[in-house]
PDB file of C-alpha atoms (C1' of nucleotides) in Angstrom:
ATOM      1  CA  MET A   1      -4.959  -6.068   4.944  1.00 97.00           C
ATOM      2  CA  THR A   2      -8.293  -5.418   3.314  1.00 97.00           C
ATOM      3  CA  ILE A   3      -9.969  -2.165   2.394  1.00 98.00           C
ATOM      4  CA  GLN A   4     -12.613  -3.090   4.915  1.00 98.00           C
ATOM      5  CA  GLN A   5     -10.048  -3.356   7.709  1.00 98.00           C
ATOM      6  CA  ILE A   6      -8.659   0.017   6.650  1.00 98.00           C
ATOM      7  CA  LYS A   7     -12.151   1.520   6.821  1.00 98.00           C
ATOM      8  CA  TYR A   8     -12.702  -0.012  10.254  1.00 98.00           C
ATOM      9  CA  VAL A   9      -9.452   1.460  11.592  1.00 98.00           C
ATOM     10  CA  ILE A  10     -10.262   4.896  10.191  1.00 98.00           C
ATOM     11  CA  THR A  11     -13.732   4.884  11.748  1.00 97.00           C
ATOM     12  CA  ILE A  12     -12.406   3.722  15.127  1.00 97.00           C
ATOM     13  CA  TYR A  13      -9.826   6.497  14.921  1.00 97.00           C
ATOM     14  CA  GLU A  14     -12.491   9.085  14.129  1.00 96.00           C
ATOM     15  CA  THR A  15     -14.926   7.969  16.817  1.00 96.00           C
ATOM     16  CA  GLY A  16     -12.296   7.169  19.447  1.00 95.00           C
ATOM     17  CA  GLN A  17     -14.073   3.941  20.402  1.00 95.00           C
ATOM     18  CA  PHE A  18     -14.637   0.484  18.989  1.00 96.00           C
ATOM     19  CA  SER A  19     -18.263   0.462  20.100  1.00 96.00           C
ATOM     20  CA  LYS A  20     -19.053   3.916  18.640  1.00 96.00           C
ATOM     21  CA  ALA A  21     -17.381   2.884  15.384  1.00 97.00           C
ATOM     22  CA  GLY A  22     -19.504  -0.258  15.376  1.00 97.00           C
ATOM     23  CA  GLU A  23     -22.682   1.823  15.462  1.00 96.00           C
ATOM     24  CA  LYS A  24     -21.519   3.909  12.522  1.00 96.00           C
ATOM     25  CA  LEU A  25     -20.444   0.879  10.547  1.00 97.00           C
ATOM     26  CA  TYR A  26     -23.374  -1.367  11.533  1.00 97.00           C
ATOM     27  CA  VAL A  27     -20.908  -3.952  12.788  1.00 97.00           C
ATOM     28  CA  THR A  28     -20.725  -5.318  16.339  1.00 97.00           C
ATOM     29  CA  GLN A  29     -17.894  -4.372  18.660  1.00 97.00           C
ATOM     30  CA  PRO A  30     -16.468  -7.925  18.869  1.00 97.00           C
ATOM     31  CA  SER A  31     -16.316  -8.127  15.077  1.00 98.00           C
ATOM     32  CA  LEU A  32     -14.337  -4.895  14.934  1.00 98.00           C
ATOM     33  CA  SER A  33     -12.137  -6.073  17.757  1.00 97.00           C
ATOM     34  CA  LYS A  34     -11.204  -9.203  15.854  1.00 97.00           C
ATOM     35  CA  ALA A  35     -10.796  -7.471  12.495  1.00 98.00           C
ATOM     36  CA  VAL A  36      -8.378  -4.910  13.944  1.00 98.00           C
ATOM     37  CA  ARG A  37      -6.463  -7.470  15.962  1.00 97.00           C
ATOM     38  CA  ASP A  38      -6.039  -9.613  12.836  1.00 96.00           C
ATOM     39  CA  LEU A  39      -4.689  -6.597  10.957  1.00 97.00           C
ATOM     40  CA  GLU A  40      -2.311  -5.682  13.769  1.00 96.00           C
ATOM     41  CA  ASP A  41      -1.055  -9.286  13.834  1.00 94.00           C
ATOM     42  CA  GLU A  42      -0.601  -9.324  10.069  1.00 95.00           C
ATOM     43  CA  LEU A  43       1.355  -6.059  10.075  1.00 95.00           C
ATOM     44  CA  GLY A  44       3.171  -6.749  13.319  1.00 94.00           C
ATOM     45  CA  ILE A  45       2.248  -3.354  14.795  1.00 95.00           C
ATOM     46  CA  THR A  46      -0.097  -2.103  17.479  1.00 96.00           C
ATOM     47  CA  ILE A  47      -2.424   0.552  16.081  1.00 97.00           C
ATOM     48  CA  PHE A  48      -4.514   1.228  19.174  1.00 97.00           C
ATOM     49  CA  GLU A  49      -3.790   0.942  22.872  1.00 94.00           C
ATOM     50  CA  ARG A  50      -7.064  -0.282  24.338  1.00 90.00           C
ATOM     51  CA  MET A  51      -8.072   1.662  27.420  1.00 81.00           C
ATOM     52  CA  ASN A  52     -10.894   1.232  29.868  1.00 74.00           C
ATOM     53  CA  LYS A  53     -12.753   4.059  28.154  1.00 75.00           C
ATOM     54  CA  GLY A  54     -11.930   4.295  24.489  1.00 75.00           C
ATOM     55  CA  ILE A  55      -8.526   4.035  22.924  1.00 91.00           C
ATOM     56  CA  ILE A  56      -5.171   5.749  22.397  1.00 94.00           C
ATOM     57  CA  VAL A  57      -3.577   5.710  18.961  1.00 96.00           C
ATOM     58  CA  THR A  58       0.066   4.612  18.957  1.00 95.00           C
ATOM     59  CA  ASP A  59       2.757   6.402  16.953  1.00 95.00           C
ATOM     60  CA  ALA A  60       2.806   3.545  14.455  1.00 95.00           C
ATOM     61  CA  GLY A  61      -0.985   3.776  14.394  1.00 96.00           C
ATOM     62  CA  GLU A  62      -0.888   7.481  13.553  1.00 96.00           C
ATOM     63  CA  GLU A  63       1.533   6.859  10.741  1.00 96.00           C
ATOM     64  CA  PHE A  64      -0.455   3.936   9.417  1.00 97.00           C
ATOM     65  CA  ILE A  65      -3.718   5.867   9.492  1.00 97.00           C
ATOM     66  CA  THR A  66      -2.237   8.866   7.680  1.00 97.00           C
ATOM     67  CA  HIS A  67      -1.341   6.685   4.714  1.00 97.00           C
ATOM     68  CA  ALA A  68      -4.405   4.459   5.030  1.00 98.00           C
ATOM     69  CA  ARG A  69      -6.753   7.419   4.706  1.00 98.00           C
ATOM     70  CA  GLU A  70      -5.141   8.312   1.391  1.00 98.00           C
ATOM     71  CA  VAL A  71      -5.479   4.756   0.090  1.00 98.00           C
ATOM     72  CA  TYR A  72      -9.085   4.658   1.215  1.00 98.00           C
ATOM     73  CA  ARG A  73      -9.854   8.038  -0.340  1.00 98.00           C
ATOM     74  CA  GLN A  74      -8.507   6.864  -3.698  1.00 97.00           C
ATOM     75  CA  TYR A  75     -10.319   3.569  -3.457  1.00 98.00           C
ATOM     76  CA  GLU A  76     -13.591   5.378  -2.774  1.00 97.00           C
ATOM     77  CA  THR A  77     -13.011   7.733  -5.714  1.00 96.00           C
ATOM     78  CA  LEU A  78     -12.552   4.742  -8.010  1.00 97.00           C
ATOM     79  CA  TYR A  79     -15.583   3.027  -6.592  1.00 96.00           C
ATOM     80  CA  GLN A  80     -17.852   6.049  -6.860  1.00 94.00           C
ATOM     81  CA  LYS A  81     -16.762   6.586 -10.441  1.00 94.00           C
ATOM     82  CA  PHE A  82     -17.759   3.119 -11.569  1.00 91.00           C
ATOM     83  CA  ARG A  83     -20.335   1.869  -9.121  1.00 86.00           C
ATOM     84  CA  ASP A  84     -23.540   0.581 -10.520  1.00 69.00           C
ATOM     85  CA  HIS A  85     -26.416   2.676  -9.294  1.00 65.00           C
ATOM     86  CA  GLY A  86     -28.590  -0.415  -9.431  1.00 64.00           C
ATOM     87  CA  SER A  87     -29.208  -2.937  -6.698  1.00 60.00           C
ATOM     88  CA  ILE A  88     -25.909  -4.675  -5.988  1.00 64.00           C
ATOM     89  CA  LYS A  89     -24.355  -3.812  -2.658  1.00 69.00           C
ATOM     90  CA  HIS A  90     -20.871  -2.535  -1.972  1.00 79.00           C
ATOM     91  CA  LYS A  91     -18.588  -5.449  -1.135  1.00 80.00           C
ATOM     92  CA  PHE A  92     -15.161  -4.593   0.121  1.00 83.00           C
TER      93      PHE A  92
ATOM     94  CA  MET B   1     -14.761  -4.351  -5.083  1.00 97.00           C
ATOM     95  CA  THR B   2     -11.813  -5.774  -3.210  1.00 97.00           C
ATOM     96  CA  ILE B   3      -8.115  -5.092  -3.602  1.00 98.00           C
ATOM     97  CA  GLN B   4      -7.805  -8.719  -4.622  1.00 98.00           C
ATOM     98  CA  GLN B   5     -10.281  -8.273  -7.475  1.00 98.00           C
ATOM     99  CA  ILE B   6      -8.368  -5.179  -8.554  1.00 98.00           C
ATOM    100  CA  LYS B   7      -5.138  -7.188  -8.578  1.00 98.00           C
ATOM    101  CA  TYR B   8      -6.798  -9.955 -10.561  1.00 98.00           C
ATOM    102  CA  VAL B   9      -8.054  -7.511 -13.199  1.00 98.00           C
ATOM    103  CA  ILE B  10      -4.626  -5.866 -13.498  1.00 98.00           C
ATOM    104  CA  THR B  11      -2.893  -9.215 -13.948  1.00 97.00           C
ATOM    105  CA  ILE B  12      -5.427 -10.380 -16.532  1.00 97.00           C
ATOM    106  CA  TYR B  13      -4.898  -7.097 -18.359  1.00 97.00           C
ATOM    107  CA  GLU B  14      -1.120  -7.527 -18.290  1.00 96.00           C
ATOM    108  CA  THR B  15      -1.124 -11.153 -19.406  1.00 96.00           C
ATOM    109  CA  GLY B  16      -4.002 -10.822 -21.869  1.00 95.00           C
ATOM    110  CA  GLN B  17      -5.538 -14.084 -20.661  1.00 95.00           C
ATOM    111  CA  PHE B  18      -7.430 -15.398 -17.641  1.00 96.00           C
ATOM    112  CA  SER B  19      -5.483 -18.647 -17.682  1.00 96.00           C
ATOM    113  CA  LYS B  20      -2.059 -16.960 -17.950  1.00 96.00           C
ATOM    114  CA  ALA B  21      -3.032 -14.605 -15.116  1.00 97.00           C
ATOM    115  CA  GLY B  22      -4.047 -17.630 -13.074  1.00 97.00           C
ATOM    116  CA  GLU B  23      -0.551 -19.082 -13.380  1.00 96.00           C
ATOM    117  CA  LYS B  24       1.022 -15.840 -12.217  1.00 96.00           C
ATOM    118  CA  LEU B  25      -1.408 -15.464  -9.343  1.00 97.00           C
ATOM    119  CA  TYR B  26      -1.515 -19.140  -8.372  1.00 97.00           C
ATOM    120  CA  VAL B  27      -5.279 -19.098  -8.770  1.00 97.00           C
ATOM    121  CA  THR B  28      -7.313 -21.300 -11.098  1.00 97.00           C
ATOM    122  CA  GLN B  29      -8.941 -19.879 -14.198  1.00 97.00           C
ATOM    123  CA  PRO B  30     -12.521 -20.550 -13.004  1.00 97.00           C
ATOM    124  CA  SER B  31     -11.816 -18.689  -9.760  1.00 97.00           C
ATOM    125  CA  LEU B  32     -10.604 -15.656 -11.694  1.00 98.00           C
ATOM    126  CA  SER B  33     -13.553 -15.928 -14.033  1.00 97.00           C
ATOM    127  CA  LYS B  34     -15.987 -15.738 -11.142  1.00 97.00           C
ATOM    128  CA  ALA B  35     -14.100 -13.015  -9.273  1.00 98.00           C
ATOM    129  CA  VAL B  36     -14.046 -10.754 -12.333  1.00 97.00           C
ATOM    130  CA  ARG B  37     -17.654 -11.462 -13.234  1.00 97.00           C
ATOM    131  CA  ASP B  38     -18.713 -10.609  -9.680  1.00 96.00           C
ATOM    132  CA  LEU B  39     -16.828  -7.315  -9.919  1.00 97.00           C
ATOM    133  CA  GLU B  40     -18.338  -6.499 -13.305  1.00 96.00           C
ATOM    134  CA  ASP B  41     -21.798  -7.239 -11.919  1.00 94.00           C
ATOM    135  CA  GLU B  42     -21.177  -5.089  -8.864  1.00 94.00           C
ATOM    136  CA  LEU B  43     -19.952  -2.141 -10.932  1.00 95.00           C
ATOM    137  CA  GLY B  44     -22.393  -2.662 -13.768  1.00 93.00           C
ATOM    138  CA  ILE B  45     -19.671  -2.527 -16.431  1.00 95.00           C
ATOM    139  CA  THR B  46     -17.946  -4.995 -18.712  1.00 95.00           C
ATOM    140  CA  ILE B  47     -14.185  -4.849 -18.249  1.00 97.00           C
ATOM    141  CA  PHE B  48     -13.158  -7.610 -20.651  1.00 96.00           C
ATOM    142  CA  GLU B  49     -14.737  -8.993 -23.788  1.00 94.00           C
ATOM    143  CA  ARG B  50     -14.015 -12.686 -23.606  1.00 90.00           C
ATOM    144  CA  MET B  51     -12.698 -14.107 -26.864  1.00 81.00           C
ATOM    145  CA  ASN B  52     -11.897 -17.622 -27.941  1.00 75.00           C
ATOM    146  CA  LYS B  53      -8.223 -16.846 -27.471  1.00 76.00           C
ATOM    147  CA  GLY B  54      -7.643 -14.317 -24.758  1.00 75.00           C
ATOM    148  CA  ILE B  55      -9.551 -11.132 -24.167  1.00 91.00           C
ATOM    149  CA  ILE B  56     -10.208  -7.593 -25.393  1.00 94.00           C
ATOM    150  CA  VAL B  57     -10.364  -4.760 -22.890  1.00 96.00           C
ATOM    151  CA  THR B  58     -13.428  -2.533 -23.251  1.00 95.00           C
ATOM    152  CA  ASP B  59     -13.238   1.270 -23.106  1.00 94.00           C
ATOM    153  CA  ALA B  60     -14.786   1.208 -19.646  1.00 94.00           C
ATOM    154  CA  GLY B  61     -12.249  -1.484 -18.765  1.00 96.00           C
ATOM    155  CA  GLU B  62      -9.315   0.675 -19.899  1.00 96.00           C
ATOM    156  CA  GLU B  63     -10.585   3.568 -17.838  1.00 96.00           C
ATOM    157  CA  PHE B  64     -11.205   1.395 -14.812  1.00 97.00           C
ATOM    158  CA  ILE B  65      -7.771  -0.194 -15.000  1.00 97.00           C
ATOM    159  CA  THR B  66      -5.985   3.145 -15.314  1.00 97.00           C
ATOM    160  CA  HIS B  67      -7.423   4.249 -11.992  1.00 97.00           C
ATOM    161  CA  ALA B  68      -7.287   0.812 -10.416  1.00 97.00           C
ATOM    162  CA  ARG B  69      -3.533   0.562 -10.984  1.00 98.00           C
ATOM    163  CA  GLU B  70      -3.031   3.759  -9.029  1.00 98.00           C
ATOM    164  CA  VAL B  71      -5.159   2.509  -6.135  1.00 98.00           C
ATOM    165  CA  TYR B  72      -3.289  -0.777  -6.140  1.00 98.00           C
ATOM    166  CA  ARG B  73       0.094   0.935  -6.281  1.00 98.00           C
ATOM    167  CA  GLN B  74      -0.769   3.042  -3.241  1.00 97.00           C
ATOM    168  CA  TYR B  75      -2.162   0.076  -1.382  1.00 98.00           C
ATOM    169  CA  GLU B  76       1.030  -1.869  -2.026  1.00 97.00           C
ATOM    170  CA  THR B  77       3.163   1.057  -0.835  1.00 97.00           C
ATOM    171  CA  LEU B  78       1.204   1.149   2.422  1.00 97.00           C
ATOM    172  CA  TYR B  79       1.452  -2.582   2.832  1.00 96.00           C
ATOM    173  CA  GLN B  80       5.178  -2.760   2.141  1.00 94.00           C
ATOM    174  CA  LYS B  81       5.787   0.033   4.620  1.00 94.00           C
ATOM    175  CA  PHE B  82       4.090  -1.732   7.506  1.00 91.00           C
ATOM    176  CA  ARG B  83       4.144  -5.413   6.727  1.00 86.00           C
ATOM    177  CA  ASP B  84       5.556  -7.680   9.347  1.00 69.00           C
ATOM    178  CA  HIS B  85       8.580  -9.453   7.993  1.00 66.00           C
ATOM    179  CA  GLY B  86       7.687 -12.435  10.119  1.00 65.00           C
ATOM    180  CA  SER B  87       5.470 -15.368   9.253  1.00 60.00           C
ATOM    181  CA  ILE B  88       1.971 -14.045   8.702  1.00 64.00           C
ATOM    182  CA  LYS B  89       0.811 -14.136   5.104  1.00 70.00           C
ATOM    183  CA  HIS B  90      -0.557 -11.296   3.007  1.00 79.00           C
ATOM    184  CA  LYS B  91      -4.349 -11.324   3.166  1.00 81.00           C
ATOM    185  CA  PHE B  92      -6.105  -8.953   0.840  1.00 83.00           C
TER     186      PHE B  92
ATOM    187  C1'  DT C   1      -9.911 -29.535 -32.920  1.00 94.20           C
ATOM    188  C1'  DA C   2      -7.642 -27.157 -29.612  1.00 94.20           C
ATOM    189  C1'  DA C   3      -7.344 -23.285 -26.749  1.00 94.20           C
ATOM    190  C1'  DA C   4      -9.437 -20.502 -23.585  1.00 94.20           C
ATOM    191  C1'  DA C   5     -13.493 -19.102 -20.796  1.00 94.20           C
ATOM    192  C1'  DA C   6     -17.894 -20.427 -18.618  1.00 94.20           C
ATOM    193  C1'  DT C   7     -20.632 -23.346 -15.794  1.00 94.20           C
ATOM    194  C1'  DA C   8     -21.749 -26.560 -12.126  1.00 94.20           C
ATOM    195  C1'  DC C   9     -20.916 -28.547  -8.241  1.00 94.20           C
ATOM    196  C1'  DT C  10     -18.306 -29.200  -3.505  1.00 94.20           C
ATOM    197  C1'  DC C  11     -15.700 -27.825   0.442  1.00 94.20           C
ATOM    198  C1'  DC C  12     -13.805 -25.137   3.903  1.00 94.20           C
ATOM    199  C1'  DA C  13     -12.010 -20.813   5.930  1.00 94.20           C
ATOM    200  C1'  DT C  14     -13.388 -16.904   8.012  1.00 94.20           C
ATOM    201  C1'  DA C  15     -16.260 -12.786   8.727  1.00 94.20           C
ATOM    202  C1'  DG C  16     -19.822 -11.689  11.596  1.00 94.20           C
ATOM    203  C1'  DG C  17     -23.103 -12.636  15.087  1.00 94.20           C
ATOM    204  C1'  DT C  18     -24.628 -13.615  20.280  1.00 94.20           C
ATOM    205  C1'  DA C  19     -23.382 -14.378  24.894  1.00 94.20           C
ATOM    206  C1'  DT C  20     -20.269 -13.719  28.348  1.00 94.20           C
ATOM    207  C1'  DT C  21     -16.080 -12.323  30.836  1.00 94.20           C
ATOM    208  C1'  DT C  22     -12.470  -9.168  31.866  1.00 94.20           C
ATOM    209  C1'  DT C  23     -10.641  -4.767  32.928  1.00 94.20           C
ATOM    210  C1'  DA C  24     -10.065  -0.287  34.872  1.00 94.20           C
ATOM    211  C1'  DT C  25     -12.155   3.375  37.101  1.00 94.20           C
TER     212       DT C  25
ATOM    213  C1'  DA D   1     -21.242  -0.279  39.308  1.00 94.20           C
ATOM    214  C1'  DT D   2     -20.454   0.897  34.749  1.00 94.20           C
ATOM    215  C1'  DA D   3     -18.859   1.109  30.342  1.00 94.20           C
ATOM    216  C1'  DA D   4     -15.807  -0.475  27.024  1.00 94.20           C
ATOM    217  C1'  DA D   5     -12.905  -4.212  24.975  1.00 94.20           C
ATOM    218  C1'  DA D   6     -11.689  -9.107  24.909  1.00 94.20           C
ATOM    219  C1'  DT D   7     -12.825 -13.831  24.623  1.00 94.20           C
ATOM    220  C1'  DA D   8     -15.449 -17.958  23.388  1.00 94.20           C
ATOM    221  C1'  DC D   9     -18.263 -20.151  20.533  1.00 94.20           C
ATOM    222  C1'  DC D  10     -21.409 -20.849  16.487  1.00 94.20           C
ATOM    223  C1'  DT D  11     -23.151 -20.147  11.898  1.00 94.20           C
ATOM    224  C1'  DA D  12     -23.435 -18.971   7.151  1.00 94.20           C
ATOM    225  C1'  DT D  13     -21.411 -16.920   3.179  1.00 94.20           C
ATOM    226  C1'  DG D  14     -18.513 -16.973  -0.527  1.00 94.20           C
ATOM    227  C1'  DG D  15     -13.836 -17.776  -2.262  1.00 94.20           C
ATOM    228  C1'  DA D  16     -11.259 -21.415  -4.182  1.00 94.20           C
ATOM    229  C1'  DG D  17     -10.893 -25.888  -6.022  1.00 94.20           C
ATOM    230  C1'  DT D  18     -12.019 -30.024  -9.483  1.00 94.20           C
ATOM    231  C1'  DA D  19     -14.549 -31.626 -13.271  1.00 94.20           C
ATOM    232  C1'  DT D  20     -16.898 -30.603 -17.240  1.00 94.20           C
ATOM    233  C1'  DT D  21     -19.074 -28.027 -21.026  1.00 94.20           C
ATOM    234  C1'  DT D  22     -19.217 -24.369 -24.341  1.00 94.20           C
ATOM    235  C1'  DT D  23     -17.333 -21.492 -27.800  1.00 94.20           C
ATOM    236  C1'  DT D  24     -15.036 -19.953 -32.006  1.00 94.20           C
ATOM    237  C1'  DA D  25     -10.986 -19.297 -34.910  1.00 94.20           C
TER     238       DA D  25
END
DNA sequence: TAAAAATACTCCATAGGTATTTTAT
DNA sequence: ATAAAATACCTATGGAGTATTTTTA
């Protein structure tokens, strides 16, 4: 479970679609698909039910995302506080 | 800045040495050395002053670690809550 | 002079891409 | 027929290791 996977899940949740999330994140849909599946396998839960158009968040997914958003928010606060405003890119 | 790098920094802080931290983390000292240097480069701060025997934490390092511990604690809480108790290993 | 960290490589696992197929309407 | 996700495959990056050098108390 990486911060990046958490960010991916949050963005998919917010956009309601893997492909829309991909546009926001500048990541292809298959890459998101694999990243989220890997996370679901690791945790042993299903976060999203994949539908023909978009997705439905499971109950476990809702609960996960609630906590994940808080972790991500804190992570971002830490990062923003210390990030170098020079050239090096944000690596998760 | 990954959760793994955060964990590495916390363990180095707690043990006072890269090599001791390596034993705890089951990671070699050179791997820790590079991981922490990469993080310091990314953030543009020095976290540890490397000494002949062990390390000294800088002021920026102290401040970073204070916040980092909180992020890590929350991350761990999330992970413990949802982790599969089956076979798949913890990936940061 | 011994310990701890840095440096220099090598290797491999995996994150991400492209192309394509599947699925459900 | 279309739009979205899954699958298959390939590639390249970087995370981790081993071996070695550097540093300074």
